[in-house]
Coordinates of C-alpha atoms in Angstrom, one line a residue:
Chain A
M1 CA 23.2 5.1 -20.8
K2 CA 24.6 3.3 -17.8
A3 CA 24.0 4.2 -14.3
S4 CA 27.5 4.9 -13.0
T5 CA 27.4 2.5 -9.9
H6 CA 26.6 -0.9 -11.4
T7 CA 26.5 -2.8 -14.7
E8 CA 22.8 -2.7 -15.8
V9 CA 21.1 0.1 -17.6
Y10 CA 17.9 1.8 -17.5
R11 CA 15.6 0.6 -20.2
P12 CA 12.5 2.9 -21.1
F13 CA 9.2 1.1 -21.1
R14 CA 8.2 0.8 -25.0
G15 CA 4.6 -0.5 -24.4
E16 CA 1.4 1.2 -23.5
L17 CA -0.6 1.7 -20.1
T18 CA -3.9 0.2 -20.5
T19 CA -7.1 1.9 -19.0
R20 CA -8.7 -1.4 -18.0
R21 CA -11.6 -1.3 -15.8
M22 CA -10.9 -4.3 -13.5
R23 CA -7.7 -3.1 -11.7
F24 CA -8.9 -5.0 -8.7
V25 CA -7.9 -8.2 -10.3
P26 CA -3.9 -7.9 -9.8
L27 CA -4.4 -6.7 -6.1
L28 CA -6.8 -9.7 -5.5
S29 CA -4.5 -12.3 -7.0
S30 CA -1.5 -10.9 -5.1
N31 CA -3.3 -10.8 -1.9
L32 CA -4.5 -14.4 -2.2
K33 CA -0.8 -15.4 -3.1
T34 CA 0.6 -13.6 -0.1
A35 CA -2.0 -15.0 2.1
T36 CA -1.4 -18.6 1.2
K37 CA 2.2 -18.5 1.5
K38 CA 2.1 -19.9 5.1
R39 CA 1.1 -23.4 4.6
L40 CA 0.5 -24.3 8.3
P41 CA -2.5 -22.0 9.0
L42 CA -4.0 -23.0 5.6
V43 CA -3.8 -26.9 6.6
L44 CA -5.1 -26.2 10.1
L45 CA -7.8 -23.9 9.1
F46 CA -9.0 -26.1 6.3
A47 CA -8.8 -29.5 7.9
P48 CA -12.0 -29.3 10.1
L49 CA -13.8 -28.3 7.1
A50 CA -12.6 -31.0 4.9
I51 CA -13.1 -33.8 7.7
G52 CA -16.7 -32.4 8.1
T53 CA -17.1 -32.5 4.4
V54 CA -16.0 -36.1 4.2
I55 CA -18.2 -37.1 7.2
F56 CA -21.3 -35.7 5.9
S57 CA -20.7 -36.5 2.3
F58 CA -20.2 -40.2 3.5
T59 CA -23.4 -40.3 5.7
V60 CA -25.4 -38.9 2.5
Y61 CA -23.6 -41.6 0.3
A62 CA -24.3 -44.3 2.9
G63 CA -27.8 -43.2 3.3
F64 CA -28.7 -43.5 -0.5
A65 CA -26.7 -46.7 -0.7
I66 CA -28.6 -48.6 1.9
Q67 CA -31.6 -47.0 0.6
A68 CA -30.8 -48.9 -2.8
G69 CA -30.1 -52.1 -0.7
D70 CA -26.4 -51.8 -1.4
P71 CA -24.7 -51.1 1.7
P72 CA -21.1 -49.5 1.3
S73 CA -18.2 -51.8 1.5
A74 CA -16.5 -49.5 4.1
L75 CA -19.1 -50.8 6.6
G76 CA -18.2 -54.5 6.1
G77 CA -19.2 -56.9 3.5
G78 CA -21.5 -60.1 3.7
A79 CA -23.8 -60.9 6.9
S80 CA -21.0 -60.3 9.8
I81 CA -21.9 -58.9 13.1
A82 CA -19.9 -55.8 12.4
S83 CA -21.6 -55.2 9.1
I84 CA -25.1 -55.7 10.8
I85 CA -24.5 -53.4 13.5
G86 CA -22.8 -50.8 11.1
Q87 CA -25.8 -51.0 8.8
A88 CA -28.2 -50.5 11.7
L89 CA -26.1 -47.5 13.0
V90 CA -26.0 -45.9 9.5
S91 CA -29.8 -46.7 8.8
Q92 CA -30.6 -44.8 12.2
R93 CA -28.4 -41.9 11.2
T94 CA -29.9 -42.1 7.7
Q95 CA -33.4 -42.1 9.0
Q96 CA -32.7 -38.8 10.7
L97 CA -30.7 -37.2 8.0
I98 CA -31.7 -38.8 4.8
Q99 CA -32.7 -35.4 3.3
A100 CA -29.9 -34.2 1.9
R101 CA -31.2 -30.6 2.5
E102 CA -31.1 -31.2 6.3
M103 CA -27.7 -32.5 5.7
I104 CA -26.4 -29.5 4.3
V105 CA -28.0 -27.3 7.0
N106 CA -26.5 -29.4 9.7
F107 CA -23.3 -29.1 8.1
H108 CA -23.4 -25.3 7.9
L109 CA -24.4 -25.3 11.5
A110 CA -21.6 -27.7 12.4
T111 CA -19.0 -26.0 10.5
N112 CA -19.9 -22.1 10.5
M113 CA -17.6 -21.5 13.4
F114 CA -14.8 -22.8 11.4
S115 CA -15.5 -20.7 8.1
L116 CA -15.8 -17.8 10.3
L117 CA -12.4 -18.4 11.7
L118 CA -11.0 -19.0 8.1
M119 CA -12.4 -15.7 6.9
A120 CA -11.3 -13.8 10.1
W121 CA -7.7 -15.2 10.0
Y122 CA -7.3 -14.3 6.3
G123 CA -9.3 -11.1 6.5
A124 CA -8.4 -9.5 9.7
G125 CA -5.3 -8.0 8.2
V126 CA -6.4 -6.7 4.8
L127 CA -7.0 -3.1 5.7
A128 CA -5.5 -3.0 9.2
E129 CA -2.0 -4.0 8.0
D130 CA -2.0 -1.9 5.0
R131 CA -2.8 1.1 7.2
R132 CA 0.0 0.1 9.6
L133 CA 2.7 -0.5 7.1
G134 CA 1.8 2.5 4.9
A135 CA 1.4 0.0 1.9
H136 CA -1.9 2.0 0.8
L137 CA 0.7 5.0 -0.2
L138 CA 1.8 2.4 -2.8
Y139 CA -1.6 1.3 -4.1
F140 CA -3.1 4.9 -4.2
A141 CA 0.0 6.4 -5.7
R142 CA -1.6 4.6 -8.8
P143 CA -4.5 5.0 -10.9
L144 CA -6.4 2.6 -8.4
S145 CA -9.8 3.7 -7.2
R146 CA -11.0 3.2 -3.6
F147 CA -13.8 1.0 -5.1
D148 CA -11.4 -1.2 -6.9
Y149 CA -9.2 -1.5 -3.8
L150 CA -12.2 -2.2 -1.4
L151 CA -13.4 -4.8 -3.9
A152 CA -10.1 -6.5 -4.1
K153 CA -9.9 -6.6 -0.3
F154 CA -13.4 -7.9 0.0
L155 CA -12.9 -10.6 -2.5
V156 CA -9.9 -11.9 -0.6
I157 CA -12.0 -12.6 2.4
A158 CA -14.9 -13.7 0.3
T159 CA -12.6 -16.2 -1.6
F160 CA -12.0 -18.1 1.8
G161 CA -15.6 -17.8 2.6
V162 CA -16.5 -19.5 -0.5
L163 CA -14.1 -22.3 -0.1
G164 CA -15.2 -22.7 3.4
A165 CA -19.0 -22.2 3.2
V166 CA -19.9 -22.9 -0.5
V167 CA -17.7 -25.5 -1.8
P168 CA -18.0 -28.0 0.8
G169 CA -21.9 -27.8 0.5
L170 CA -21.5 -28.4 -3.3
V171 CA -19.3 -31.4 -2.7
I172 CA -21.9 -32.9 -0.5
C173 CA -24.6 -31.9 -3.2
T174 CA -22.4 -33.8 -5.7
V175 CA -22.0 -36.9 -3.7
A176 CA -25.9 -37.0 -3.3
T177 CA -26.5 -36.5 -7.0
F178 CA -24.2 -39.6 -7.7
A179 CA -25.3 -41.7 -4.8
S180 CA -28.9 -41.2 -5.3
P181 CA -30.8 -43.8 -7.2
E182 CA -31.7 -42.9 -10.8
W183 CA -30.5 -39.4 -10.1
S184 CA -33.4 -38.9 -7.8
F185 CA -31.5 -36.2 -5.9
L186 CA -31.0 -34.1 -9.0
R187 CA -34.6 -34.5 -10.4
E188 CA -36.3 -34.1 -7.0
E189 CA -34.2 -31.9 -4.7
Y190 CA -32.2 -29.8 -7.3
D191 CA -33.4 -26.7 -5.3
V192 CA -31.0 -27.9 -2.7
I193 CA -28.0 -27.0 -5.0
F194 CA -29.1 -23.2 -5.4
S195 CA -30.0 -23.1 -1.8
T196 CA -26.7 -24.3 -1.1
I197 CA -24.9 -21.6 -3.0
G198 CA -27.4 -19.1 -2.2
F199 CA -27.0 -19.6 1.8
G200 CA -23.1 -20.2 1.3
L201 CA -23.0 -16.8 -0.4
L202 CA -24.9 -15.0 2.0
W203 CA -23.0 -16.1 5.1
T204 CA -19.8 -15.1 3.1
V205 CA -20.9 -11.8 2.3
L206 CA -22.4 -11.3 5.8
V207 CA -19.1 -12.4 7.5
S208 CA -16.6 -10.8 4.9
S209 CA -18.4 -7.4 5.2
I210 CA -18.0 -7.6 9.1
V211 CA -14.4 -8.7 9.0
L212 CA -13.6 -5.9 6.3
C213 CA -15.3 -3.5 8.6
V214 CA -13.4 -4.5 11.7
S215 CA -10.2 -4.4 9.8
S216 CA -10.9 -1.0 8.6
L217 CA -11.3 0.0 12.3
A218 CA -8.5 -1.8 13.8
S219 CA -4.8 -0.6 13.9
R220 CA -3.2 -4.1 13.6
R221 CA -4.2 -7.4 12.4
S222 CA -4.5 -9.1 15.9
F223 CA -6.8 -6.6 17.2
A224 CA -9.0 -6.9 14.2
L225 CA -8.9 -10.8 14.7
V226 CA -10.1 -10.3 18.4
G227 CA -12.5 -7.7 17.3
V228 CA -14.2 -10.1 14.7
F229 CA -14.7 -12.7 17.3
A230 CA -16.1 -10.1 19.9
V231 CA -18.7 -8.8 17.4
F232 CA -20.1 -12.4 16.8
M233 CA -19.6 -13.7 20.3
L234 CA -21.0 -10.8 22.1
T235 CA -24.0 -10.1 19.9
S236 CA -24.9 -13.9 19.9
A237 CA -24.3 -13.9 23.8
T238 CA -26.4 -10.6 24.2
A239 CA -29.1 -11.7 21.8
S240 CA -29.5 -15.2 23.4
I241 CA -29.7 -13.5 27.0
M242 CA -32.3 -10.9 26.0
A243 CA -34.4 -13.5 24.2
A244 CA -34.4 -15.6 27.5
M245 CA -35.1 -12.7 29.8
Q246 CA -37.8 -11.2 27.7
R247 CA -39.2 -14.5 26.5
D248 CA -39.0 -13.2 23.0
S249 CA -37.2 -14.9 20.4
D250 CA -37.4 -12.0 18.1
F251 CA -34.2 -10.6 20.2
R252 CA -32.2 -13.1 18.3
A253 CA -32.2 -10.6 15.3
L254 CA -29.7 -8.7 17.3
S255 CA -27.0 -11.4 16.5
P256 CA -25.9 -11.7 12.8
M257 CA -24.9 -15.5 13.6
L258 CA -28.4 -16.3 15.1
S259 CA -30.2 -14.4 12.1
A260 CA -28.2 -16.2 9.6
V261 CA -29.2 -19.7 11.1
R262 CA -32.8 -18.5 10.9
L263 CA -32.1 -17.5 7.3
A264 CA -30.7 -21.1 6.5
T265 CA -34.2 -22.6 7.6
S266 CA -35.7 -20.5 5.6
I267 CA -33.7 -20.8 2.3
F268 CA -33.6 -24.5 2.7
E269 CA -37.4 -24.5 3.4
L270 CA -37.0 -26.4 6.2
K271 CA -39.7 -26.7 9.1
A272 CA -38.7 -24.5 11.8
R273 CA -36.6 -27.1 13.7
H274 CA -33.6 -24.6 14.4
A275 CA -35.6 -21.5 14.9
S276 CA -39.0 -20.2 14.7
W277 CA -38.7 -16.5 15.2
N278 CA -39.7 -13.6 12.8
L279 CA -38.0 -14.2 9.4
T280 CA -38.4 -10.6 8.2
L281 CA -36.4 -9.4 11.3
A282 CA -33.6 -12.0 10.7
W283 CA -33.5 -10.5 7.1
S284 CA -33.3 -7.0 8.3
S285 CA -30.6 -7.8 10.8
V286 CA -28.4 -9.3 8.2
G287 CA -29.1 -6.5 5.8
A288 CA -28.4 -4.0 8.5
Y289 CA -25.1 -5.5 9.6
I290 CA -24.0 -5.7 5.8
L291 CA -24.9 -1.9 5.4
I292 CA -23.4 -0.6 8.6
S293 CA -20.1 -2.5 7.9
W294 CA -19.9 -1.2 4.2
T295 CA -20.9 2.4 5.5
L296 CA -17.9 2.2 8.0
V297 CA -15.6 0.8 5.6
W298 CA -16.2 3.5 3.0
L299 CA -15.8 6.2 5.7
R300 CA -12.5 4.8 7.1
T301 CA -10.9 4.2 3.7
R302 CA -11.7 7.7 2.6
R303 CA -8.6 8.7 4.7
M304 CA -6.5 6.1 2.8
D305 CA -7.4 7.5 -0.6
V306 CA -7.6 11.3 -0.2
V307 CA -7.3 13.0 3.3
Q308 CA -9.5 16.0 3.6
Chain B
M1 CA 0.2 20.1 -20.9
T2 CA 2.0 23.3 -19.7
D3 CA 5.7 24.1 -19.9
S4 CA 6.3 23.8 -16.1
V5 CA 6.0 20.2 -14.6
V6 CA 4.4 21.6 -11.4
S7 CA 2.5 24.7 -10.9
I8 CA 1.3 25.8 -7.4
R9 CA -0.6 28.7 -6.3
D10 CA -1.3 29.9 -2.8
L11 CA -1.4 26.3 -1.6
T12 CA -2.5 25.8 2.0
K13 CA -2.8 22.8 4.1
S14 CA -3.4 22.6 7.8
Y15 CA -3.7 19.7 10.2
G16 CA -5.8 21.1 13.0
K17 CA -4.0 24.3 14.2
V18 CA -0.8 23.3 12.6
R19 CA -0.3 24.9 9.3
A20 CA 1.8 22.7 7.3
L21 CA 1.9 24.7 4.1
D22 CA 1.0 28.2 4.5
S23 CA 0.0 29.8 1.0
I24 CA 3.0 28.7 -1.0
S25 CA 3.5 29.5 -4.8
F26 CA 6.0 28.4 -7.4
E27 CA 6.6 26.8 -10.6
L28 CA 9.0 24.0 -11.5
S29 CA 10.4 23.5 -14.9
P30 CA 11.5 20.0 -16.2
G31 CA 14.5 18.5 -14.6
P32 CA 15.8 17.3 -11.4
V33 CA 14.7 19.7 -8.5
G34 CA 15.4 19.5 -4.8
L35 CA 13.0 20.0 -2.2
L36 CA 14.9 21.1 0.8
G37 CA 13.8 21.9 4.4
P38 CA 14.3 20.9 8.1
N39 CA 12.0 18.2 9.5
G40 CA 8.3 19.4 9.8
A41 CA 8.9 22.1 6.9
G42 CA 5.9 20.6 4.8
K43 CA 7.9 18.5 2.3
T44 CA 6.1 15.1 2.5
T45 CA 2.6 17.0 2.7
L46 CA 3.5 18.8 -0.6
L47 CA 4.3 15.6 -2.2
K48 CA 1.1 14.0 -1.1
L49 CA -1.0 17.1 -2.4
L50 CA 0.8 16.8 -5.6
L51 CA -0.3 12.9 -5.8
G52 CA -4.0 13.9 -4.6
L53 CA -3.4 11.8 -1.7
L54 CA -4.3 14.9 0.6
E55 CA -6.7 17.5 -0.2
P56 CA -5.7 21.4 0.3
D57 CA -7.6 23.8 2.3
S58 CA -7.0 26.2 -0.3
G59 CA -5.0 27.2 -3.4
A60 CA -4.3 24.8 -6.5
A61 CA -1.8 22.8 -7.8
T62 CA -1.3 21.1 -11.2
I63 CA 1.2 18.6 -11.9
A64 CA 2.0 17.8 -15.7
G65 CA -1.2 19.9 -16.4
Y66 CA -3.6 17.9 -14.3
D67 CA -5.3 18.9 -11.2
P68 CA -5.0 16.2 -8.5
R69 CA -8.3 17.6 -6.6
K70 CA -10.3 16.2 -9.6
R71 CA -10.8 12.5 -9.4
A72 CA -10.4 11.9 -13.2
D73 CA -7.1 14.1 -13.5
R74 CA -6.0 12.2 -10.1
L75 CA -6.3 8.9 -11.9
T76 CA -4.8 10.0 -14.9
L77 CA -1.7 11.8 -13.3
R78 CA -1.0 8.7 -10.9
A79 CA -0.2 6.8 -14.0
R80 CA 2.5 9.4 -15.0
I81 CA 3.9 9.8 -11.6
G82 CA 6.4 7.5 -9.8
Y83 CA 6.2 8.0 -6.1
M84 CA 9.0 6.9 -3.6
P85 CA 7.4 7.1 -0.2
E86 CA 9.5 7.8 3.1
S87 CA 7.8 5.1 5.1
D88 CA 8.9 1.4 4.6
C89 CA 5.3 0.6 3.2
L90 CA 6.5 -2.8 1.8
I91 CA 4.0 -5.9 2.0
P92 CA 5.3 -8.7 4.3
R93 CA 5.6 -12.1 2.6
T94 CA 5.9 -10.7 -0.9
S95 CA 9.1 -11.0 -3.1
A96 CA 10.4 -7.9 -4.8
V97 CA 9.3 -9.2 -8.3
E98 CA 5.8 -10.1 -7.0
L99 CA 5.6 -6.4 -5.4
V100 CA 6.8 -4.6 -8.4
G101 CA 4.9 -6.7 -10.8
T102 CA 1.7 -6.3 -9.0
L103 CA 2.1 -2.5 -9.0
A104 CA 3.0 -2.2 -12.4
R105 CA -0.4 -4.2 -13.3
L106 CA -2.0 -2.0 -11.0
T107 CA -0.9 1.1 -13.2
G108 CA -1.9 -0.5 -16.3
L109 CA 0.7 -2.8 -17.8
S110 CA -0.3 -6.1 -19.0
A111 CA 0.8 -9.2 -17.1
T112 CA 3.7 -9.9 -19.3
D113 CA 4.8 -6.4 -19.5
A114 CA 4.7 -6.0 -15.8
M115 CA 6.6 -8.9 -15.3
T116 CA 9.4 -8.1 -17.8
R117 CA 9.6 -4.5 -16.4
A118 CA 9.7 -5.5 -12.9
H119 CA 12.9 -7.7 -13.7
E120 CA 14.4 -4.6 -15.8
V121 CA 14.0 -2.0 -13.0
L122 CA 15.1 -4.4 -10.2
D123 CA 18.4 -5.3 -12.4
Y124 CA 18.7 -1.3 -12.8
V125 CA 18.3 -0.6 -8.9
G126 CA 20.8 -3.5 -8.3
L127 CA 18.5 -6.1 -6.7
D128 CA 20.1 -9.1 -8.2
E129 CA 19.0 -12.6 -6.9
S130 CA 17.5 -11.3 -3.8
R131 CA 14.5 -10.1 -5.9
Y132 CA 13.0 -13.6 -5.3
R133 CA 13.3 -13.1 -1.4
D134 CA 10.5 -11.9 0.7
C135 CA 11.4 -8.2 1.3
D136 CA 10.8 -8.7 5.1
S137 CA 14.2 -9.8 5.0
Y138 CA 15.9 -7.0 3.1
S139 CA 18.2 -4.6 4.5
T140 CA 17.3 -0.8 4.7
G141 CA 19.2 0.0 1.6
M142 CA 17.5 -2.8 -0.3
K143 CA 14.3 -1.6 0.9
Q144 CA 15.0 1.9 -0.5
R145 CA 16.1 0.5 -3.7
L146 CA 13.1 -1.7 -4.0
K147 CA 10.8 1.5 -3.4
L148 CA 12.7 3.4 -6.2
A149 CA 12.2 0.2 -8.4
Q150 CA 8.4 0.4 -7.8
A151 CA 8.2 4.0 -8.6
L152 CA 10.0 3.5 -11.7
V153 CA 8.3 0.4 -13.1
H154 CA 5.8 2.1 -15.3
D155 CA 8.5 4.6 -16.5
P156 CA 6.9 7.6 -15.5
P157 CA 8.2 11.0 -16.9
I158 CA 7.8 12.6 -13.2
L159 CA 9.4 11.1 -9.9
L160 CA 8.5 12.4 -6.5
L161 CA 11.1 11.0 -4.2
D162 CA 10.6 11.2 -0.5
E163 CA 13.9 11.0 1.5
P164 CA 15.4 8.2 -0.7
T165 CA 18.8 8.1 1.3
N166 CA 17.1 8.0 4.4
G167 CA 18.7 5.3 6.8
L168 CA 21.5 4.3 4.4
D169 CA 25.1 3.8 5.0
P170 CA 27.6 5.5 2.9
K171 CA 28.0 3.1 0.3
G172 CA 24.3 2.7 0.0
R173 CA 23.5 6.4 0.0
R174 CA 26.3 6.8 -2.8
H175 CA 24.6 4.1 -5.0
M176 CA 21.1 5.7 -4.4
L177 CA 22.2 9.2 -5.3
D178 CA 24.1 7.6 -8.4
L179 CA 20.8 6.4 -9.6
V180 CA 18.8 9.3 -8.8
W181 CA 21.5 11.4 -10.6
D182 CA 21.4 9.0 -13.5
L183 CA 17.5 9.4 -13.7
G184 CA 17.5 13.1 -13.6
H185 CA 20.5 13.9 -15.7
V186 CA 20.9 11.0 -18.0
Q187 CA 17.3 9.3 -18.3
G188 CA 15.7 12.9 -18.5
K189 CA 13.1 12.5 -15.8
S190 CA 11.6 15.4 -14.0
L191 CA 12.2 14.7 -10.3
L192 CA 11.3 16.2 -7.1
L193 CA 13.8 15.0 -4.6
C194 CA 12.5 15.6 -0.9
S195 CA 15.3 15.7 1.3
H196 CA 16.7 17.5 4.3
L197 CA 20.3 16.2 3.5
L198 CA 21.9 19.1 1.6
P199 CA 24.7 17.3 0.0
D200 CA 22.0 14.8 -1.7
V201 CA 20.2 17.7 -3.2
E202 CA 23.6 19.5 -4.0
R203 CA 24.7 16.2 -5.9
C204 CA 21.6 15.5 -7.7
C205 CA 19.6 18.5 -8.6
R206 CA 20.0 21.7 -10.5
D207 CA 17.2 23.6 -9.0
V208 CA 16.1 23.7 -5.4
I209 CA 13.3 25.0 -3.4
V210 CA 13.8 25.7 0.4
L211 CA 10.8 25.3 2.6
K212 CA 10.6 26.2 6.2
K213 CA 7.6 25.9 8.3
G214 CA 5.1 25.6 5.5
R215 CA 6.6 28.5 3.6
V216 CA 9.1 28.7 0.5
V217 CA 12.1 30.9 1.8
A218 CA 14.2 30.5 -1.3
Q219 CA 14.2 29.2 -4.8
G220 CA 16.3 28.9 -7.6
S221 CA 19.0 27.1 -9.2
I222 CA 21.8 25.9 -6.7
E223 CA 24.3 27.9 -8.7
A224 CA 22.4 31.2 -8.1
L225 CA 21.9 30.5 -4.6
T226 CA 25.3 29.6 -3.6
R227 CA 26.7 32.5 -5.8
T228 CA 25.5 34.9 -3.2
E229 CA 28.5 34.4 -1.3
A230 CA 30.7 34.7 -4.4
R231 CA 32.8 37.7 -3.0
R232 CA 35.1 35.4 -1.4
V233 CA 38.3 34.5 -3.1
R234 CA 41.1 32.1 -2.3
V235 CA 44.6 33.3 -3.1
S236 CA 47.9 31.5 -3.2
I237 CA 51.1 33.4 -2.9
D238 CA 54.8 33.0 -3.4
G239 CA 56.7 35.3 -1.3
D240 CA 56.6 37.4 2.2
A241 CA 53.5 36.4 3.7
D242 CA 53.7 39.0 6.4
R243 CA 54.3 41.8 4.1
F244 CA 51.2 40.5 2.3
A245 CA 49.1 40.5 5.4
T246 CA 50.2 44.0 6.2
E247 CA 49.2 45.2 2.8
L248 CA 45.8 43.6 2.9
E249 CA 45.2 45.2 6.3
R250 CA 46.3 48.6 4.8
L251 CA 43.8 48.1 2.0
G252 CA 40.8 46.9 4.6
I253 CA 40.4 43.4 3.2
A254 CA 39.4 40.9 5.7
S255 CA 41.6 37.8 5.3
E256 CA 42.2 34.3 6.9
R257 CA 45.6 32.7 6.5
D258 CA 46.2 28.7 6.0
A259 CA 49.8 28.2 5.2
N260 CA 50.2 29.9 1.8
D261 CA 46.6 30.2 1.0
W262 CA 44.6 33.0 1.8
M263 CA 40.9 33.5 2.2
L264 CA 40.0 37.0 1.3
R265 CA 36.5 38.8 1.7
L266 CA 36.3 41.6 -0.8
A267 CA 33.9 44.8 -0.8
G268 CA 33.3 44.3 -4.7
D269 CA 33.4 41.8 -7.4
D270 CA 36.7 43.4 -8.7
C271 CA 39.7 41.4 -7.6
D272 CA 42.2 44.1 -8.7
V273 CA 42.8 45.1 -4.9
V274 CA 44.4 41.7 -4.5
F275 CA 46.9 42.3 -7.2
D276 CA 47.4 45.8 -5.8
A277 CA 48.2 44.4 -2.4
A278 CA 50.7 41.6 -4.2
L279 CA 52.3 44.5 -5.9
A280 CA 52.8 46.7 -3.0
A281 CA 54.1 43.6 -0.9
A282 CA 56.3 42.4 -3.8
V283 CA 54.8 38.8 -3.7
R284 CA 53.9 36.7 -6.7
I285 CA 50.3 35.4 -6.8
Q286 CA 50.0 31.9 -7.9
R287 CA 46.2 31.3 -7.9
V288 CA 43.1 33.5 -7.4
E289 CA 39.8 31.6 -7.4
P290 CA 36.4 32.7 -6.4
V291 CA 35.1 30.6 -3.4
R292 CA 31.5 29.5 -4.0
S293 CA 29.8 28.8 -0.8
T294 CA 28.1 25.4 -0.1
L295 CA 24.5 24.9 -0.4
E296 CA 24.6 24.3 3.4
D297 CA 26.0 27.8 3.7
A298 CA 23.2 29.2 1.7
F299 CA 20.5 27.1 3.3
V300 CA 21.5 28.0 6.7
K301 CA 21.9 31.7 5.6
T302 CA 18.3 31.4 4.0
L303 CA 16.9 30.1 7.1
S304 CA 18.5 32.4 9.5
A305 CA 17.2 35.2 7.2
A306 CA 13.6 33.6 7.5
E307 CA 13.8 33.6 10.9
D308 CA 14.9 37.3 11.3
E309 CA 12.2 38.4 8.9
R310 CA 9.5 36.7 11.0
A311 CA 10.9 38.1 14.3

C-alpha cells in the first residue's frame, strides 16, 4: 500500500464526518490566527486605543479618588506644590468629565477613527483577497454554506471591532466601578455599562458591514482599504458641507460616522451636546447603511459560491 | 447511489456568447478517468459544474448520485469529493498544517481528527518539515502537493484533479503522477484527472474522455482508443533486407525501414502476408509485434476528425 515514490503510506480515514451547524467557527479561528501573525501592525493599531484607555481610565479613577479626598499617589503626596497643582488640574478635568458616561462617549469620539482603522486594516482583504487568490474555491468545494462563510468573515472584522470599541469602554467602566466610593457607579450608573456594550456593538456592526461590503466589491485588499476610508471620509465631508450650506443639521444623516455620534448621545442619554439633529434619521441612516452593505455583500458573494 | 460515478445528460454551459460546454452526455464508471482536451475545451468548467460551483444553462449532471444543482445535494456531495483546483488559491501567511487542518474541519472532521489527518496526508504527499512553513514560500511543486493534500484530507471516494502537474519540473511531475497513480490504482479512488498533457493521462488512467470546444469527441478506454491504429506491426528480420523489401513491395505492403527493423502497415488484421514475404525472400523473422499508437496519435487523430466533421 505504498506510494511508489516515497516512504509514507496513504492511511484511509476511519472516523466520521460530522454535520455540525456552526461550520463558520473553524474558518473564523483560522482567519483570526492568520490575521494576527504579523505583530507590528497589531501593536501599532492597538497602541493608540490602549493609550487612550489608560488615560481615560486614570482620569476616571483620579476623579473618584479626589472626590473621596484621597488623591492618587501618582500626582504626588503631601502638600507639595506639584501635588497641589496636579490636584487642581485633575479637579478641573474631573469637574468636566466626572460623569463616567460622558467619559466613555468622549473616549468613543476620541478613538473611533482608530477602531475604524483597526477594522478596516484587518477586514479589507477578507473577501477581496479570497477572490483574487481563488481561495474561495477551496472553501466552497466543501460543505460550507455562503451564510457560514460570510458569518465567519464578518466575525473576523467584528472581533477587532469589539476589541477596539467595546473592550476599552468596559475597562473604563471597570475602573469606575472599583474607584467609585461605595460602588456608587455600579449602583447609580449601571446603565452606562449596557450603553457601552450597546454602542460599541452598534459601531462594530456598522463599520464591519461597510468594510465587508467594500471588500466584496474590491479586487484587492489595498483598493478595499482605500475604499473604506473613502466611504467614511467622503460621506462625512458631504454631510457636513450639505448641513452647513442648507443650514439643516439633518443632512448629517448622510454620514454613517456622524449618525453614529448622534446615536451615541442618545444611547448614553446625554444632553445634546455633541449633536442635536433628528434621532430617527440617524437610526434610519445607520440601518440603511447596514442593509445596503449586506445586500451588496450577498449579491457579490453569490458568484463565489454558485455562478449562474 | 448509481453504478456510474458521474452521469451527465445534455449538459450545456455558456459564458455570454461563448459556449463552454455544448450539450455533452456521458457516464463514468468508478476508477481513474482522464479528461483530455486542449486549452479552452471546457474541462475546468465541467469540473466546476460537477462540484456545483457553476450552474448549467441546461441539462443535468449527477455525481455519486447527487444533483449539484440542489442545495442540499450540493453540500452533501462536497463532503464526498476532493477537489484540487488549477489556480494557486492558497492562503498567504498560513502553514500547510493550518490550511489542511482548517479545511478538514470545514468538511466535518473534529479538531483532533483534522490535525491528525492533516499530518497524515502531508506525510503522504511528501511535505515533510516544510509543512510548518507559511505556504507563501513554497515552490510550485510543493504548492501542487499541498493542494492534493487538502483534497485528500477527508478521504473522499471521488477526486477531481484539475491539471495537477501544471508548472512542475520532471522530478516533481513524476512524483505527482506516482501519487495520482497510487490513488487511482491502489487506494481505489474514483478520480477525474483533468489535463492537456497526454502522457499524464496515459500513465494514470484507464479511461479517457476527450473534449474539444465543449463537445465530447472521443470516449472510452485508452486501450480501445489506441487500438484503432493496431494494423501496424514491427518486424525484425535476419537475412537479405533488400529482397525482403522487394517482396513487401510486390505484395503491396507499405513499409518503413530502420536498420533490421521494419514498420509495416497491413491491410487487415492478418499477419500471414508478412510471413509470405519472408518465405519468398528467404529471410528469417525474428520478431513480429503489433504497434499500438500512443494516446497522442489517437488524440490528434480524434481532434482532426472532429475538425473535419465540423467543416
